[in-house]
Coordinates of C-alpha atoms in Angstrom, one line a residue:
M25 CA 110.9 -145.7 57.6
Q26 CA 107.8 -146.5 59.6
R27 CA 108.7 -147.7 63.1
F28 CA 107.0 -149.9 65.6
G29 CA 108.2 -150.0 69.2
T30 CA 110.6 -147.7 70.9
D31 CA 114.1 -148.9 72.0
E32 CA 113.4 -152.3 70.5
W33 CA 111.8 -151.6 67.2
V34 CA 110.8 -153.1 64.0
G35 CA 110.5 -151.0 60.9
I36 CA 108.8 -151.1 57.5
E37 CA 110.6 -149.6 54.5
R38 CA 108.8 -149.4 51.1
H39 CA 110.5 -150.4 47.8
G40 CA 107.7 -149.9 45.4
F41 CA 105.4 -152.9 45.8
V42 CA 107.9 -154.6 48.1
A43 CA 107.9 -154.0 51.8
E44 CA 111.0 -154.6 53.9
L45 CA 110.3 -155.7 57.4
V46 CA 113.4 -154.6 59.4
M47 CA 114.4 -156.0 62.7
D48 CA 116.6 -153.6 64.6
R49 CA 117.6 -154.5 68.2
P50 CA 121.3 -154.2 67.8
K51 CA 122.4 -154.5 71.4
A52 CA 120.8 -157.9 71.7
M53 CA 121.3 -159.3 68.1
N54 CA 117.6 -159.0 67.6
A55 CA 116.8 -161.4 70.5
V56 CA 113.0 -161.6 70.8
S57 CA 112.0 -159.8 74.0
T58 CA 108.4 -159.1 74.9
A59 CA 108.7 -155.5 73.5
M60 CA 110.3 -156.8 70.3
A61 CA 107.6 -159.4 69.9
D62 CA 104.9 -156.7 70.2
A63 CA 106.6 -154.5 67.7
L64 CA 106.8 -157.4 65.2
S65 CA 103.2 -158.2 65.7
E66 CA 102.1 -154.6 65.1
A67 CA 104.2 -154.3 62.0
C68 CA 102.9 -157.6 60.5
A69 CA 99.3 -156.5 61.2
E70 CA 100.0 -153.3 59.3
L71 CA 101.4 -155.2 56.3
A72 CA 98.7 -157.8 56.2
A73 CA 96.1 -155.0 55.9
D74 CA 98.0 -153.2 53.1
R75 CA 96.7 -154.3 49.7
S76 CA 99.4 -152.4 47.9
V77 CA 102.1 -154.7 49.2
R78 CA 102.8 -157.7 46.9
A79 CA 105.8 -159.2 48.6
V80 CA 107.7 -158.8 52.0
V81 CA 111.3 -159.2 52.8
L82 CA 112.3 -159.8 56.5
T83 CA 115.7 -158.4 57.2
S84 CA 118.1 -157.5 60.0
T85 CA 120.3 -154.4 60.6
H86 CA 122.8 -156.4 62.7
E87 CA 126.0 -157.2 61.0
R88 CA 126.5 -160.6 62.6
A89 CA 123.0 -161.9 63.2
F90 CA 119.6 -162.2 61.6
C91 CA 118.0 -163.1 65.0
V92 CA 119.4 -165.2 67.9
G93 CA 116.0 -166.3 69.2
A94 CA 114.3 -165.7 72.5
D95 CA 115.8 -163.1 74.9
L96 CA 117.1 -165.4 77.5
K97 CA 118.5 -162.5 79.6
E98 CA 115.0 -161.2 79.9
R99 CA 113.6 -164.6 80.7
N100 CA 116.3 -165.2 83.3
S101 CA 114.4 -162.9 85.7
F102 CA 111.0 -164.3 84.9
T103 CA 108.8 -166.2 87.3
D104 CA 106.7 -169.0 85.9
A105 CA 103.8 -166.6 85.8
D106 CA 105.9 -164.1 83.9
L107 CA 106.8 -166.7 81.3
L108 CA 103.1 -167.7 80.9
R109 CA 102.1 -164.0 80.5
Q110 CA 104.7 -163.5 77.8
R111 CA 103.6 -166.5 75.7
P112 CA 100.7 -164.8 73.9
H113 CA 103.0 -162.0 72.9
T114 CA 105.7 -164.3 71.3
R115 CA 103.1 -166.5 69.7
A116 CA 101.5 -163.5 68.1
A117 CA 104.8 -162.3 66.6
Y118 CA 105.6 -165.6 65.0
A119 CA 102.1 -166.0 63.8
G120 CA 102.2 -162.5 62.4
V121 CA 105.0 -163.4 60.0
L122 CA 103.6 -166.9 59.2
E123 CA 100.1 -165.5 58.3
L124 CA 101.2 -162.6 56.1
P125 CA 99.0 -163.1 53.0
M126 CA 101.6 -162.1 50.4
P127 CA 104.8 -164.0 49.5
T128 CA 107.4 -163.4 52.2
L129 CA 111.2 -163.9 52.1
A130 CA 113.8 -164.0 54.8
A131 CA 117.2 -162.4 54.2
V132 CA 119.5 -164.3 56.6
H133 CA 123.1 -163.6 57.5
G134 CA 125.0 -164.6 60.6
F135 CA 123.2 -166.3 63.4
A136 CA 119.6 -167.4 62.9
L137 CA 119.0 -169.6 65.9
G138 CA 116.0 -170.8 67.8
G139 CA 113.2 -168.3 67.4
G140 CA 115.3 -166.5 64.9
F141 CA 115.4 -169.4 62.6
E142 CA 111.7 -170.0 63.2
L143 CA 111.0 -166.4 61.9
A144 CA 112.8 -167.4 58.7
L145 CA 110.9 -170.7 58.5
A146 CA 107.7 -168.8 58.8
C147 CA 108.6 -167.1 55.5
D148 CA 108.0 -168.7 52.1
L149 CA 111.6 -168.5 50.9
I150 CA 114.9 -168.1 52.7
V151 CA 117.9 -166.4 51.1
A152 CA 121.1 -166.8 53.1
D153 CA 124.6 -165.5 52.7
E154 CA 127.8 -167.5 53.4
T155 CA 128.0 -166.3 57.0
A156 CA 124.6 -167.8 58.0
V157 CA 124.4 -170.3 60.8
V158 CA 121.0 -171.7 61.4
G159 CA 119.5 -174.2 63.9
L160 CA 116.9 -174.9 66.6
P161 CA 118.9 -175.4 69.8
E162 CA 116.0 -175.2 72.3
V163 CA 116.4 -178.6 73.8
S164 CA 119.9 -177.7 74.9
V165 CA 118.4 -175.1 77.3
G166 CA 115.5 -177.2 78.5
V167 CA 112.7 -176.1 76.2
I168 CA 111.4 -176.9 72.7
P169 CA 111.0 -174.8 69.6
G170 CA 107.9 -172.7 70.4
G171 CA 107.7 -170.4 67.4
G172 CA 106.5 -173.1 64.9
G173 CA 109.8 -175.0 64.5
T174 CA 108.4 -178.4 65.4
Q175 CA 105.8 -178.0 62.6
L176 CA 107.6 -175.9 60.0
L177 CA 110.9 -177.7 59.9
P178 CA 109.4 -181.1 59.1
R179 CA 107.3 -179.6 56.4
R180 CA 110.5 -178.1 54.9
V181 CA 113.0 -181.0 55.2
G182 CA 111.0 -184.1 56.2
A183 CA 110.3 -185.7 59.6
A184 CA 113.6 -187.6 60.1
R185 CA 115.8 -184.7 59.1
A186 CA 113.9 -182.3 61.3
A187 CA 114.1 -184.8 64.2
E188 CA 117.9 -185.1 63.9
L189 CA 118.3 -181.3 63.8
I190 CA 116.0 -180.6 66.7
F191 CA 117.1 -183.5 68.9
T192 CA 120.8 -182.7 68.5
A193 CA 120.3 -179.0 68.8
R194 CA 123.2 -178.5 66.4
R195 CA 124.1 -175.4 64.5
V196 CA 124.2 -175.7 60.7
P197 CA 126.6 -173.6 58.6
A198 CA 125.3 -172.0 55.4
A199 CA 126.9 -174.5 52.9
E200 CA 125.3 -177.5 54.7
A201 CA 122.1 -175.6 55.2
V202 CA 121.4 -175.1 51.5
T203 CA 122.3 -178.8 50.9
L204 CA 119.8 -179.9 53.5
G205 CA 117.1 -177.5 52.2
L206 CA 117.1 -175.4 55.3
V207 CA 117.6 -172.4 53.1
D208 CA 116.7 -171.9 49.5
R209 CA 119.4 -169.7 48.0
L210 CA 123.0 -169.2 49.1
V211 CA 124.7 -166.0 48.1
A212 CA 128.0 -164.3 48.7
D213 CA 128.8 -162.7 52.1
G214 CA 126.7 -159.6 52.6
Q215 CA 124.5 -160.1 49.6
D216 CA 121.4 -161.7 51.3
R217 CA 119.4 -158.5 51.6
A218 CA 120.1 -157.4 48.0
E219 CA 119.3 -160.8 46.6
A220 CA 116.1 -161.2 48.6
L221 CA 114.9 -157.7 47.6
E222 CA 115.6 -158.4 43.9
L223 CA 113.8 -161.7 44.1
A224 CA 110.9 -160.1 45.8
A225 CA 110.8 -157.3 43.2
G226 CA 110.5 -160.0 40.5
I227 CA 107.7 -161.7 42.4
A228 CA 105.9 -158.4 42.9
R229 CA 105.6 -157.9 39.1
N230 CA 103.0 -160.5 39.1
S231 CA 99.3 -160.3 40.0
P232 CA 98.8 -159.4 43.6
V233 CA 95.5 -161.3 43.6
G234 CA 97.1 -164.3 42.0
L235 CA 100.1 -164.2 44.5
R236 CA 97.9 -164.2 47.5
A237 CA 95.6 -166.9 46.2
A238 CA 98.5 -169.1 45.3
K239 CA 100.1 -168.7 48.7
R240 CA 96.8 -169.5 50.4
A241 CA 96.2 -172.6 48.3
M242 CA 99.8 -173.9 49.0
R243 CA 99.7 -173.2 52.7
L244 CA 96.2 -174.5 53.4
G245 CA 96.6 -177.5 51.1
H246 CA 99.8 -178.8 52.7
G247 CA 99.1 -182.1 54.4
L248 CA 95.7 -182.6 52.8
D249 CA 95.1 -185.7 50.7
L250 CA 95.2 -185.0 46.9
R251 CA 91.5 -184.9 46.4
A252 CA 90.9 -182.4 49.2
G253 CA 93.9 -180.4 48.1
L254 CA 92.6 -180.1 44.5
E255 CA 89.2 -178.9 45.9
L256 CA 91.0 -176.3 47.9
E257 CA 92.9 -175.3 44.8
D258 CA 89.7 -175.0 42.8
G259 CA 88.3 -172.6 45.4
A260 CA 91.4 -170.5 45.2
W261 CA 91.2 -170.5 41.4
R262 CA 87.6 -169.3 41.5
S263 CA 88.6 -166.5 43.8
V264 CA 90.9 -165.1 41.0
A265 CA 89.2 -166.3 37.8
F266 CA 86.7 -163.5 37.8
S267 CA 88.9 -160.8 39.2
G268 CA 90.1 -157.6 37.6
D269 CA 93.6 -158.9 37.7
R270 CA 92.7 -161.9 35.6
A271 CA 91.0 -159.7 33.0
E272 CA 93.9 -157.3 32.9
G273 CA 96.4 -160.2 32.6
V274 CA 94.7 -161.7 29.6
A275 CA 94.3 -158.3 28.0
A276 CA 97.9 -157.4 28.5
F277 CA 99.1 -160.7 27.1
N278 CA 97.1 -160.2 23.9
E279 CA 98.1 -156.6 23.6
K280 CA 101.8 -157.5 24.2
R281 CA 102.2 -155.0 27.0
H282 CA 103.0 -155.1 30.7
P283 CA 99.9 -155.5 32.9
Q284 CA 98.7 -152.8 35.1
W285 CA 97.2 -154.8 37.9
P286 CA 94.1 -153.4 39.6
G287 CA 94.8 -155.7 42.6
E288 CA 91.2 -156.8 42.9

């Protein structure tokens, strides 16, 4: 496994065309410290530049938590100046996950709270097991979601539902989370990673050029009016229509074989 960071590290493990982005800060349940944020940013930059990666799965090695959010123990010693200096580091970590150009899935078990849930929200799909507890409790400690939560949660569940969850700061158990649309798939205890990797492998069988263009069109088109969105979609279509992947896909279909994507 390729590692980023030292005592508080993030790793990349390859599974064919799928990359597993592994959070491993067990003593702190993957709380996002400055060092953890830097490791996550570095790992995401590595993945974003790797054209061989067709899908990413964000996982945790901790048995009882995906990620519990910001490291409040570290922040307890911060001055206002320290907190201000840390901000670019944490913003870069959340942006690193959000801006991955390939489909990205979160495999969630146990606690995914605050910044931990924001990391999951930055992914395209969230697979959770029955132990998952999610939420954005930041207002209960005098701050607001700062890793994208105020923007990503309304886009996922609607403004009113997001307002209720953020204003009450409540924790949502897995069974309710899937009903509310906070997670996309609910699986048996301990099966979140296996399910997410299997789903990612299925995604990765498709054209890498097509996957990236489709994600770009969906992400950038969100919130645009229909006419503008269709223009954006047309631009994404043009970026793949004359690609090697499109030619191979058509040829493979007509020759009744599996495509061998050139990825360009």
